[in-house]
PDB file of C-alpha atoms in Angstrom:
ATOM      1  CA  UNK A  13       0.000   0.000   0.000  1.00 49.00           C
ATOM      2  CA  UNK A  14       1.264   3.578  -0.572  1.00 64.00           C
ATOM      3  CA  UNK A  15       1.061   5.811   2.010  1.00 73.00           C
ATOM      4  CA  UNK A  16      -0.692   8.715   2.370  1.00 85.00           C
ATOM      5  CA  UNK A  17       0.352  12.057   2.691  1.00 92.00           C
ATOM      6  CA  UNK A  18      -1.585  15.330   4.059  1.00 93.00           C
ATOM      7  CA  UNK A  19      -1.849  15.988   0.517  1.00 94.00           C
ATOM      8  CA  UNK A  20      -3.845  13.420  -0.195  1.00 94.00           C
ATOM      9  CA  UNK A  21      -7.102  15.193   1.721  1.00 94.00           C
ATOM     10  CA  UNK A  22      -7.125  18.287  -0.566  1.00 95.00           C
ATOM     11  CA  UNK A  23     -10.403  16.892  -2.054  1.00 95.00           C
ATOM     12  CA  UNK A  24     -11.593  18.461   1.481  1.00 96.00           C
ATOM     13  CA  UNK A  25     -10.648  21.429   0.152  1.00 96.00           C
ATOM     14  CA  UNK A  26     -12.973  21.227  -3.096  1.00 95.00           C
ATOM     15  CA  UNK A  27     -16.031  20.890  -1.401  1.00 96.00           C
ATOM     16  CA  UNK A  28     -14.978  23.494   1.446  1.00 97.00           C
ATOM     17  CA  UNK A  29     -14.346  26.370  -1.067  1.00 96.00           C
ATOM     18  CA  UNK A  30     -18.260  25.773  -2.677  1.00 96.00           C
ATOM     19  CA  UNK A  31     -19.847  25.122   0.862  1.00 96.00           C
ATOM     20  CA  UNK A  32     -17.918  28.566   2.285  1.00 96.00           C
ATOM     21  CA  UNK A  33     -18.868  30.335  -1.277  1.00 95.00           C
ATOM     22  CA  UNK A  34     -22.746  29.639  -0.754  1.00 96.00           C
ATOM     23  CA  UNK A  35     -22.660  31.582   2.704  1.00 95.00           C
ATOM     24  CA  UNK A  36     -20.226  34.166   1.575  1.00 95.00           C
ATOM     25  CA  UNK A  37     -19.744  34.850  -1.688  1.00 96.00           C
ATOM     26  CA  UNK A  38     -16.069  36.613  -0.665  1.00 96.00           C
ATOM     27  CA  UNK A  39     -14.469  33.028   0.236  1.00 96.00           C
ATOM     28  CA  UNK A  40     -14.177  32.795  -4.307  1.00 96.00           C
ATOM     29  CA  UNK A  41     -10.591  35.057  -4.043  1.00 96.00           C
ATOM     30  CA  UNK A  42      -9.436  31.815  -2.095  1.00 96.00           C
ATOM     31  CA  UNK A  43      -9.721  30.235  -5.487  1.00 95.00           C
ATOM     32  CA  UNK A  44      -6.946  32.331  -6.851  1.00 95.00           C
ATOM     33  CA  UNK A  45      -4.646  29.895  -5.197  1.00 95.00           C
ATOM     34  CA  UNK A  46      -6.041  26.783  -7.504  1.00 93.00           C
ATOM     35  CA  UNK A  47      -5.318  29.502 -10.267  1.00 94.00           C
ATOM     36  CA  UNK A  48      -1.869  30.305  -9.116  1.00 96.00           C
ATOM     37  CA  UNK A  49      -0.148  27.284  -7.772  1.00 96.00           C
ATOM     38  CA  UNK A  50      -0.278  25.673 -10.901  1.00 96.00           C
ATOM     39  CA  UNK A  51       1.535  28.154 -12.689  1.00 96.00           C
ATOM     40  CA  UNK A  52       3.921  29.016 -10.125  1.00 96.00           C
ATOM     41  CA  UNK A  53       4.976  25.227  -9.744  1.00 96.00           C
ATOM     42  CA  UNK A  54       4.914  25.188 -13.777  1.00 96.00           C
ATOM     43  CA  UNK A  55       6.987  27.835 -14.175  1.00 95.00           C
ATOM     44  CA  UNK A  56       9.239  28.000 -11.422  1.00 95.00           C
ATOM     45  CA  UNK A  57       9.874  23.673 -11.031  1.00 94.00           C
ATOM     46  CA  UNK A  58       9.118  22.979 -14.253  1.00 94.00           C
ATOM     47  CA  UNK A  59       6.071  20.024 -13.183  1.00 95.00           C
ATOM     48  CA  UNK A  60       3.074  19.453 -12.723  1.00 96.00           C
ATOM     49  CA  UNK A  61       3.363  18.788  -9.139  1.00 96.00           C
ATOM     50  CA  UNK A  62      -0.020  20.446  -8.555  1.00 96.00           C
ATOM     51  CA  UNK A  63      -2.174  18.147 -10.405  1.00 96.00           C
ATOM     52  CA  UNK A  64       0.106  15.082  -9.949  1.00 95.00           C
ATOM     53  CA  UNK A  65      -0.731  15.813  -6.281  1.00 95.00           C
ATOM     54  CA  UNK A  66      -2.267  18.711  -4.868  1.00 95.00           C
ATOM     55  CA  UNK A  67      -5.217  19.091  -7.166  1.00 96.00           C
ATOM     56  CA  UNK A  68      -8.470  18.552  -4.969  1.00 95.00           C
ATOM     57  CA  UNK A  69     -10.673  18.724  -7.906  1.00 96.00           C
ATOM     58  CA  UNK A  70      -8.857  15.532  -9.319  1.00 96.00           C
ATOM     59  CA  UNK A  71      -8.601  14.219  -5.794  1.00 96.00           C
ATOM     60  CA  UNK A  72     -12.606  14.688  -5.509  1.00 97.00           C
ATOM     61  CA  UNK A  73     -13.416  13.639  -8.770  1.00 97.00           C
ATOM     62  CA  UNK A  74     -11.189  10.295  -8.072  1.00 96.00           C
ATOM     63  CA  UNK A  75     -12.799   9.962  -4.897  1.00 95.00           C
ATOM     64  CA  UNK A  76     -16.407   9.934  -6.270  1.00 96.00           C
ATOM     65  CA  UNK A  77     -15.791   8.120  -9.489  1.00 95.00           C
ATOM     66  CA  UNK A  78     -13.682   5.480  -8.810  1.00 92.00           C
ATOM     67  CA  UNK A  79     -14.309   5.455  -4.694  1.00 91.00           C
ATOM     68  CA  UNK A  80     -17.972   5.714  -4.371  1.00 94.00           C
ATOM     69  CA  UNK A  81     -18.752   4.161  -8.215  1.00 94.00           C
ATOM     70  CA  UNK A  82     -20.292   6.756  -9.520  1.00 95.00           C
ATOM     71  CA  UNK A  83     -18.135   6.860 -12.860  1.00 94.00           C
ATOM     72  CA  UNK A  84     -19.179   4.396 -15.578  1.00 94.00           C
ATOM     73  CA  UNK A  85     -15.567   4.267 -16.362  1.00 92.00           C
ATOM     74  CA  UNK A  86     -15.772   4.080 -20.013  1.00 94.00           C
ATOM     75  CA  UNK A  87     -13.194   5.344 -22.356  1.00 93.00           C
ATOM     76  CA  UNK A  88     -13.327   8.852 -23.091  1.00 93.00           C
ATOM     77  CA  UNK A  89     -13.997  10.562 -26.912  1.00 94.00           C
ATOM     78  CA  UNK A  90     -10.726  10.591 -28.522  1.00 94.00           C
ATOM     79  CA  UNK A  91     -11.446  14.451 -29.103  1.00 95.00           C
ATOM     80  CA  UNK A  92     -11.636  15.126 -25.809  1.00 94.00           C
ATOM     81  CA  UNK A  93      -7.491  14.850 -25.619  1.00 94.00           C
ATOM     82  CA  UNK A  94      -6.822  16.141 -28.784  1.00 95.00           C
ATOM     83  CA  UNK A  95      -4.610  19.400 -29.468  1.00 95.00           C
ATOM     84  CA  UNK A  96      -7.051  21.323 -31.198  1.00 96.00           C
ATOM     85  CA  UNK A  97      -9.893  20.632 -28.402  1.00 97.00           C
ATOM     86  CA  UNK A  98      -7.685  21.117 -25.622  1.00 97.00           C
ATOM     87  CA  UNK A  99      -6.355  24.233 -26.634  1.00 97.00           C
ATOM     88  CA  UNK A 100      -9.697  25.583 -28.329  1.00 97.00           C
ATOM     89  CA  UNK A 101     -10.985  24.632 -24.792  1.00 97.00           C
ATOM     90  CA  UNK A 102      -8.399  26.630 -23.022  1.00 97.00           C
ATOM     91  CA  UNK A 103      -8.518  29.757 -25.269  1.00 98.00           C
ATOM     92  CA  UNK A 104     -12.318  29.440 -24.618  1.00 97.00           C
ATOM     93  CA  UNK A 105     -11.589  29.266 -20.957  1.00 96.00           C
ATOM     94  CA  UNK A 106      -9.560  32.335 -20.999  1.00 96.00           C
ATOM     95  CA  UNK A 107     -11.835  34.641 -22.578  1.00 97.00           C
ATOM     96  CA  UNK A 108     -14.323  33.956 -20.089  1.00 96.00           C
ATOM     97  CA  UNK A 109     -12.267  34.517 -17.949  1.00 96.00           C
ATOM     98  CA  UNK A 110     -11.043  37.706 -19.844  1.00 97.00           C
ATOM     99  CA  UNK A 111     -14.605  38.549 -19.958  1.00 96.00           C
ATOM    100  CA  UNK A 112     -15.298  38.315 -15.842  1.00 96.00           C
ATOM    101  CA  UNK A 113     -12.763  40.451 -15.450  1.00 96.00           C
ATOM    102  CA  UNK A 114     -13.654  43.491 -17.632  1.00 97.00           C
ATOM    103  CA  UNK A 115     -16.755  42.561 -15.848  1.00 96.00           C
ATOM    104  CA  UNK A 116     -15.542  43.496 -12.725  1.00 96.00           C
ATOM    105  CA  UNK A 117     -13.541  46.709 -14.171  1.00 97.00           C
ATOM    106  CA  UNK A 118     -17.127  47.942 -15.503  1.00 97.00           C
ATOM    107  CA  UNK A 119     -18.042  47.835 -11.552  1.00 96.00           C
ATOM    108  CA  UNK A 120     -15.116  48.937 -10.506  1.00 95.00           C
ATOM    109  CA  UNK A 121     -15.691  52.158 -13.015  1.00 95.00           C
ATOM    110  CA  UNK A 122     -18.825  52.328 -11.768  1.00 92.00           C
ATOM    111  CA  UNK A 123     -20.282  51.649 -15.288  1.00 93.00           C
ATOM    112  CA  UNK A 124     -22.330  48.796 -14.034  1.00 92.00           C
ATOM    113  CA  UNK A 125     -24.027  47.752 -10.835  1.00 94.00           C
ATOM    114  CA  UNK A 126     -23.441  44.993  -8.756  1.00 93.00           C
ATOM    115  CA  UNK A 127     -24.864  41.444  -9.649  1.00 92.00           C
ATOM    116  CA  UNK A 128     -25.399  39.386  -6.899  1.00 93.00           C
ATOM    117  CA  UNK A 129     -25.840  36.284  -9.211  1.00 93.00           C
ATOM    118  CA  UNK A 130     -24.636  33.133 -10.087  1.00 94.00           C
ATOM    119  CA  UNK A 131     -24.041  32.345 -13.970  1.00 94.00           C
ATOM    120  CA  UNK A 132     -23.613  28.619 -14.634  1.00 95.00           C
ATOM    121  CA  UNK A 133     -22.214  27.367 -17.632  1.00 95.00           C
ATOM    122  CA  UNK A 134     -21.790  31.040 -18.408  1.00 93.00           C
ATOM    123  CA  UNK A 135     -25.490  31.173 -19.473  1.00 93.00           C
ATOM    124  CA  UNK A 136     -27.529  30.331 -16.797  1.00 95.00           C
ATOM    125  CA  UNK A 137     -28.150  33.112 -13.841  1.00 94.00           C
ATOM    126  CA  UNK A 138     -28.762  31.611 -10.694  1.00 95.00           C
ATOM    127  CA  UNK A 139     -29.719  33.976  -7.627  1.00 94.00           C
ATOM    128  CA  UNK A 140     -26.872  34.072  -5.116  1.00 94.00           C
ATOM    129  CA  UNK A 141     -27.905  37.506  -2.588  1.00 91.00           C
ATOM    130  CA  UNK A 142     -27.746  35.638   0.448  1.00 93.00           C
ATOM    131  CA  UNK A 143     -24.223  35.465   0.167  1.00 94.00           C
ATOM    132  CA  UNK A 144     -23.143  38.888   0.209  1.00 93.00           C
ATOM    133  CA  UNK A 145     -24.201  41.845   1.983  1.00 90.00           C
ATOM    134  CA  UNK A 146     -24.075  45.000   0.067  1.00 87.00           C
ATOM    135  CA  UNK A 147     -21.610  47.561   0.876  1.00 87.00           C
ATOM    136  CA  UNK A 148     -19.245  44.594   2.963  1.00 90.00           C
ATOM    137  CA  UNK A 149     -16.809  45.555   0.413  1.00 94.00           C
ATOM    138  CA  UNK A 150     -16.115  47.495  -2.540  1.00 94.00           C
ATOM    139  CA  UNK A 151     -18.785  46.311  -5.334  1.00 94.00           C
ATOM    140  CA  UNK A 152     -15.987  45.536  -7.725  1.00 96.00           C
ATOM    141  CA  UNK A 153     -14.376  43.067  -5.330  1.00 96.00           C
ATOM    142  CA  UNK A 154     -17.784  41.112  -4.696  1.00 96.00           C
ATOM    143  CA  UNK A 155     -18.535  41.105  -8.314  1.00 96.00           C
ATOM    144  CA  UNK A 156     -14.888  39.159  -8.640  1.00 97.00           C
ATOM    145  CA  UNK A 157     -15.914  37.004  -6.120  1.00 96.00           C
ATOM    146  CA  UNK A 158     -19.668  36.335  -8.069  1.00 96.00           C
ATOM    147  CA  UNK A 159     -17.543  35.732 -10.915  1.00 96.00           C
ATOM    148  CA  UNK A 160     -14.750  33.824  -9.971  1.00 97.00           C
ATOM    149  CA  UNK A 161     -17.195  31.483  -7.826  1.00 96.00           C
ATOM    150  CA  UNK A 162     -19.215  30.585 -10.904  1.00 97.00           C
ATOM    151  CA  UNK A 163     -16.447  29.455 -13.204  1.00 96.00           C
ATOM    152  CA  UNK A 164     -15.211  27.217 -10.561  1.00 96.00           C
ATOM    153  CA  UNK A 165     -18.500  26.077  -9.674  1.00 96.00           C
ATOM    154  CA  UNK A 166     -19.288  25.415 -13.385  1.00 97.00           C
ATOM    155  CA  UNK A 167     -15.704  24.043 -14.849  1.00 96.00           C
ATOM    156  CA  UNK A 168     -16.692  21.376 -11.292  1.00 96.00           C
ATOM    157  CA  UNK A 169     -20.144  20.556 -12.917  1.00 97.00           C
ATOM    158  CA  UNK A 170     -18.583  19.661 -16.230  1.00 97.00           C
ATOM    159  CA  UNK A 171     -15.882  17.691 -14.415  1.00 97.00           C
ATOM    160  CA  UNK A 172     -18.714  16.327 -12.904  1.00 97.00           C
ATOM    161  CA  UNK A 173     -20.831  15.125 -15.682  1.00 97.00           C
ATOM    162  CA  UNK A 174     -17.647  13.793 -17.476  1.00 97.00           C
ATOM    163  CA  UNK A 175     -16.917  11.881 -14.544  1.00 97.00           C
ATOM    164  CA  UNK A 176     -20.021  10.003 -14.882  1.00 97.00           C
ATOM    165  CA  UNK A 177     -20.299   9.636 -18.266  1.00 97.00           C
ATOM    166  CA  UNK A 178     -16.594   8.779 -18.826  1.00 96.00           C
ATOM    167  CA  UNK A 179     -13.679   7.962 -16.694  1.00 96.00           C
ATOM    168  CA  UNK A 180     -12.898   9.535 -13.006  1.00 96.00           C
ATOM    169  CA  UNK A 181     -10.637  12.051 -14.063  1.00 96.00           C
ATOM    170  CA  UNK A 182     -11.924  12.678 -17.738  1.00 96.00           C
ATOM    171  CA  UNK A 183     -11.935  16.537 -16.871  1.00 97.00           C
ATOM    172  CA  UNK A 184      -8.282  16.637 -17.005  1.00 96.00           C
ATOM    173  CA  UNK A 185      -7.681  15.678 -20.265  1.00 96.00           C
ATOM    174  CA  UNK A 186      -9.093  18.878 -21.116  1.00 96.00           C
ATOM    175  CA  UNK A 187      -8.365  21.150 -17.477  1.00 96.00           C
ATOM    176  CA  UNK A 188      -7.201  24.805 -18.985  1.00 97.00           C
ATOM    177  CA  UNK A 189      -4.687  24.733 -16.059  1.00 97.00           C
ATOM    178  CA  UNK A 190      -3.576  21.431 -16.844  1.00 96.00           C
ATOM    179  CA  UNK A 191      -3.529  22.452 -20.255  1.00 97.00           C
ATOM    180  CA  UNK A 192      -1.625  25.948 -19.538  1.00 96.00           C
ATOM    181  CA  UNK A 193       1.112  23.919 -17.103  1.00 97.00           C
ATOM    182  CA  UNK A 194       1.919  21.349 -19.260  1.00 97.00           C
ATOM    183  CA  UNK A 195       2.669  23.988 -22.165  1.00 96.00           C
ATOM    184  CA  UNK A 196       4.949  25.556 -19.568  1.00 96.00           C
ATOM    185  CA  UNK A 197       6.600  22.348 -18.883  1.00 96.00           C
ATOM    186  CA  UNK A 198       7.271  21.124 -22.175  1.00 95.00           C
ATOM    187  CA  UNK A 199       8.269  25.103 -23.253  1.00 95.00           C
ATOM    188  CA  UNK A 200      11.013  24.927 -20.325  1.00 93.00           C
ATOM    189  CA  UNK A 201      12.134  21.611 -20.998  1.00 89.00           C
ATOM    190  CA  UNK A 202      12.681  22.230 -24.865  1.00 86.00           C
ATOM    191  CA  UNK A 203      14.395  25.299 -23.466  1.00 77.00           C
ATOM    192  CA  UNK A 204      16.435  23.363 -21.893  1.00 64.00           C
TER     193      UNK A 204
ATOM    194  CA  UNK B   7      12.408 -12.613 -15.158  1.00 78.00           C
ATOM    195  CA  UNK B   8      10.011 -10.036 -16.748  1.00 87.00           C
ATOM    196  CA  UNK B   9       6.751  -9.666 -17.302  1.00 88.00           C
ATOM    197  CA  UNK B  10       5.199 -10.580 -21.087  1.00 90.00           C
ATOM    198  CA  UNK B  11       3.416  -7.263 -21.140  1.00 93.00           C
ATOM    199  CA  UNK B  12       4.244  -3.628 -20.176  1.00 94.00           C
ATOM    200  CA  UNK B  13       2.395  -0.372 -20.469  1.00 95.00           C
ATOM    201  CA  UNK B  14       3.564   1.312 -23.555  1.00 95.00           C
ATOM    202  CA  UNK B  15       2.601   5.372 -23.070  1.00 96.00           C
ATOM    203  CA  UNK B  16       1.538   7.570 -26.054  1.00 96.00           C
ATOM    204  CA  UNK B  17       3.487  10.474 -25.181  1.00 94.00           C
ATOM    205  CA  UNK B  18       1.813  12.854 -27.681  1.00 94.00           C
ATOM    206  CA  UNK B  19      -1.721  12.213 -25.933  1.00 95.00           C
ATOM    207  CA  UNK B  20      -0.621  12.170 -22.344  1.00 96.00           C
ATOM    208  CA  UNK B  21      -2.057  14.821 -20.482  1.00 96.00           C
ATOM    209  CA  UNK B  22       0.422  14.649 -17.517  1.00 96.00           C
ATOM    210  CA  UNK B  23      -2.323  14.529 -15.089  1.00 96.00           C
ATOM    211  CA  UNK B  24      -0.720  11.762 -12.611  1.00 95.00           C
ATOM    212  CA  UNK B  25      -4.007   9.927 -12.551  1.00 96.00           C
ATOM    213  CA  UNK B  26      -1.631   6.541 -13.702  1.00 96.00           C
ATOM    214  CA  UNK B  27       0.997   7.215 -11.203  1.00 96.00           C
ATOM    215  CA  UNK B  28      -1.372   6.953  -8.197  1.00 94.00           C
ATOM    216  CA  UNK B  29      -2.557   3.566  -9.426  1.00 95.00           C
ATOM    217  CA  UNK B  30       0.232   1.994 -10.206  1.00 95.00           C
ATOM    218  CA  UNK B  31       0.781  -0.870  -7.617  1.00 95.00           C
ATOM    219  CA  UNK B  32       4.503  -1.160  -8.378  1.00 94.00           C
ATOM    220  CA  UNK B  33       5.334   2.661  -8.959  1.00 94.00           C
ATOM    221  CA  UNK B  34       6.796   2.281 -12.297  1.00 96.00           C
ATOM    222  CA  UNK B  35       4.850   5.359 -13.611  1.00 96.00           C
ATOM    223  CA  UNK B  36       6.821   8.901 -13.172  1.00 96.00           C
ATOM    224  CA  UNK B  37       5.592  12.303 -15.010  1.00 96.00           C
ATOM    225  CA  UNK B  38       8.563  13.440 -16.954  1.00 95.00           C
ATOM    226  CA  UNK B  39       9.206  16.939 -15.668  1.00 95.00           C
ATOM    227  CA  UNK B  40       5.800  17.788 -15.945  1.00 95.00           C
ATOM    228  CA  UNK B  41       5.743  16.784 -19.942  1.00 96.00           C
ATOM    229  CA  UNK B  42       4.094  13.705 -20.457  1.00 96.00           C
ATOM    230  CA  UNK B  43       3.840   9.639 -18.074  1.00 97.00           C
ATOM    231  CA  UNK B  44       6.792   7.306 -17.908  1.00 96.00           C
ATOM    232  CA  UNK B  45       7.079   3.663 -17.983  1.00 96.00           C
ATOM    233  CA  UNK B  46       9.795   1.842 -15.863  1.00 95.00           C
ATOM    234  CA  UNK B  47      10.409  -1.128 -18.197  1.00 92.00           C
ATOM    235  CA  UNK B  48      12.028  -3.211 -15.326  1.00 93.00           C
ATOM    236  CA  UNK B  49       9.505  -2.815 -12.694  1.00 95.00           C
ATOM    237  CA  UNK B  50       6.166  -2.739 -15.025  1.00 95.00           C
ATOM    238  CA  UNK B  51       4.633  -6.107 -14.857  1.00 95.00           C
ATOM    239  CA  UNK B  52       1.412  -4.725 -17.278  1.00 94.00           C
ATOM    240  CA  UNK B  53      -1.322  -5.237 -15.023  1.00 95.00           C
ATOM    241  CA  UNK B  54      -3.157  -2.559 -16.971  1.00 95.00           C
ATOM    242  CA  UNK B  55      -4.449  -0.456 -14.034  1.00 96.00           C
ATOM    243  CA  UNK B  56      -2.844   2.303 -15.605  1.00 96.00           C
ATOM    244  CA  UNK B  57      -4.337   1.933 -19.269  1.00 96.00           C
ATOM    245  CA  UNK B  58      -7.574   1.471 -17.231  1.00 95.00           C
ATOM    246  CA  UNK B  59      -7.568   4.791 -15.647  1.00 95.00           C
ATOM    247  CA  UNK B  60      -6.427   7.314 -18.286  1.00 96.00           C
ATOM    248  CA  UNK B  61      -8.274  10.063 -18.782  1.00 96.00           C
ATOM    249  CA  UNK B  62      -6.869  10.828 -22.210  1.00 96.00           C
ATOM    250  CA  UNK B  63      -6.446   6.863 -23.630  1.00 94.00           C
ATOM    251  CA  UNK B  64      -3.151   7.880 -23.846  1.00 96.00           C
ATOM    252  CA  UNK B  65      -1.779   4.142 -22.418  1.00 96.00           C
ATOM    253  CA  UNK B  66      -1.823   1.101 -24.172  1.00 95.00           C
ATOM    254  CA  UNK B  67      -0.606  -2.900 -22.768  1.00 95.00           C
ATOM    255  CA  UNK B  68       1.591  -4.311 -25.505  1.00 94.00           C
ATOM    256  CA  UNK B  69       3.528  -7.013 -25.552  1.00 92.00           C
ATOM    257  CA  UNK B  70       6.898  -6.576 -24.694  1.00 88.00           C
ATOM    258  CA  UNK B  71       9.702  -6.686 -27.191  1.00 79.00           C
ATOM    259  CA  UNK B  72      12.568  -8.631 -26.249  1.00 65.00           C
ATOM    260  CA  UNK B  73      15.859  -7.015 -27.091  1.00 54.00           C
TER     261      UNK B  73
END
């Protein structure tokens, strides 16, 4: 048996970070650090240390796929791990990303109001008030935080549904970050 | 004396996720500096678990060639 390390709980982690979002919407910045470490162990190390290990989204997905049999554990599409749908997926991911941002800079400017809502799969708006109180914080920061939390919440609902419909960890084939650090990697290491 | 079949890895698919290194029972998987899964030829025995777990089909169980 291999051991386990402390590591090896970060799945904990994924659920905490929804569970503290739905009380207060503020707990989303923490999410910066899923954003972050990546890169920083990309760049810096040169691996993927971060989703070898730390990734509690993997971790979680593992746990319910494979652990509790909810994965039917069937080959993925070939597509799915293909350049062009990897990096289409990525670039996609980005300019959402892009676009949550300017977003937040329209609040910031004060071009736009608050929105104290949800958007899943970047089309569906889902109420989310009762986890923010108005004036907490500067509006721009909250709308980060209503932004930021939905990405996370809905790149974990299509891990999610690949999980089932595929293998465990089917979303990683096509993870931007994974996608992003692994460019680093093989950039440094044909670098030299 | 080793095993008829290994884990051969498709090194232009791999993701690099780590999913095969956790289930390998005889740690013969590595992630190459975060580029793509390694095989241990000597310690593989080509159980499969690996292939089995993929997320991007990227492993296959061949037979092994003897050099």
């Amino acid at each position: 048996m291999k051991k386990n390390h402390w590591y090896d709980y970060l799945w904990i982690w994924s659920i905490l970070y929804f569970a503290l979002g739905f009380f207060n919407i503020l707990f989303a910045w923490l999410g910066l650090i899923d954003f972050l470490l990546p890169l920083i162990f990309a760049a810096a190390g040169g691996n993927k240390f971060f989703c070898n290990s730390l990734c509690g989204r993997g971790q979680l997905l593992n746990k319910l796929g494979s652990g509790c049999k909810l994965s039917r554990g069937k080959p993925s599409p070939r597509w799915f791990s293909s350049k062009g749908f990897r990096y289409g997926f990525l670039v996609f991911f980005l300019a959402m990303f892009g676009s949550m941002l300017l977003q937040t800079y329209t609040v910031a400017a004060g071009a736009a109001s608050l929105s104290e809502a949800i958007k899943l799969f970047w089309t569906f708006r889902v109420p989310w008030d009762w986890a923010y109180t108005a004036g907490f914080v500067p509006d721009w920061v909250a709308q980060f935080s209503f932004g930021f939390y939905s990405l996370m919440l809905t790149s974990t609902l299509i891990g999610l549904i690949v999980m089932v419909l595929y293998r465990p960890r089917s979303w990683c084939a096509f993870c931007p970050m994974g996608t992003m650090t692994q460019s680093i990697c093989k950039l440094k290491n044909r670098a030299g | 004396m080793l095993s008829k079949r290994l884990a051969a890895i498709d090194k232009g698919r791999c993701v690099a996720c780590g999913a095969c290194v956790k289930v390998c029972p005889r740690s013969a998987l590595s992630v190459f500096r975060g580029c793509y899964a390694q095989v241990d030829g000597d310690l593989c025995v080509g159980c499969g678990r690996c292939a089995g777990v993929c997320p991007a089909g990227s492993i296959n169980i061949k037979e092994r060639v003897q050099a």
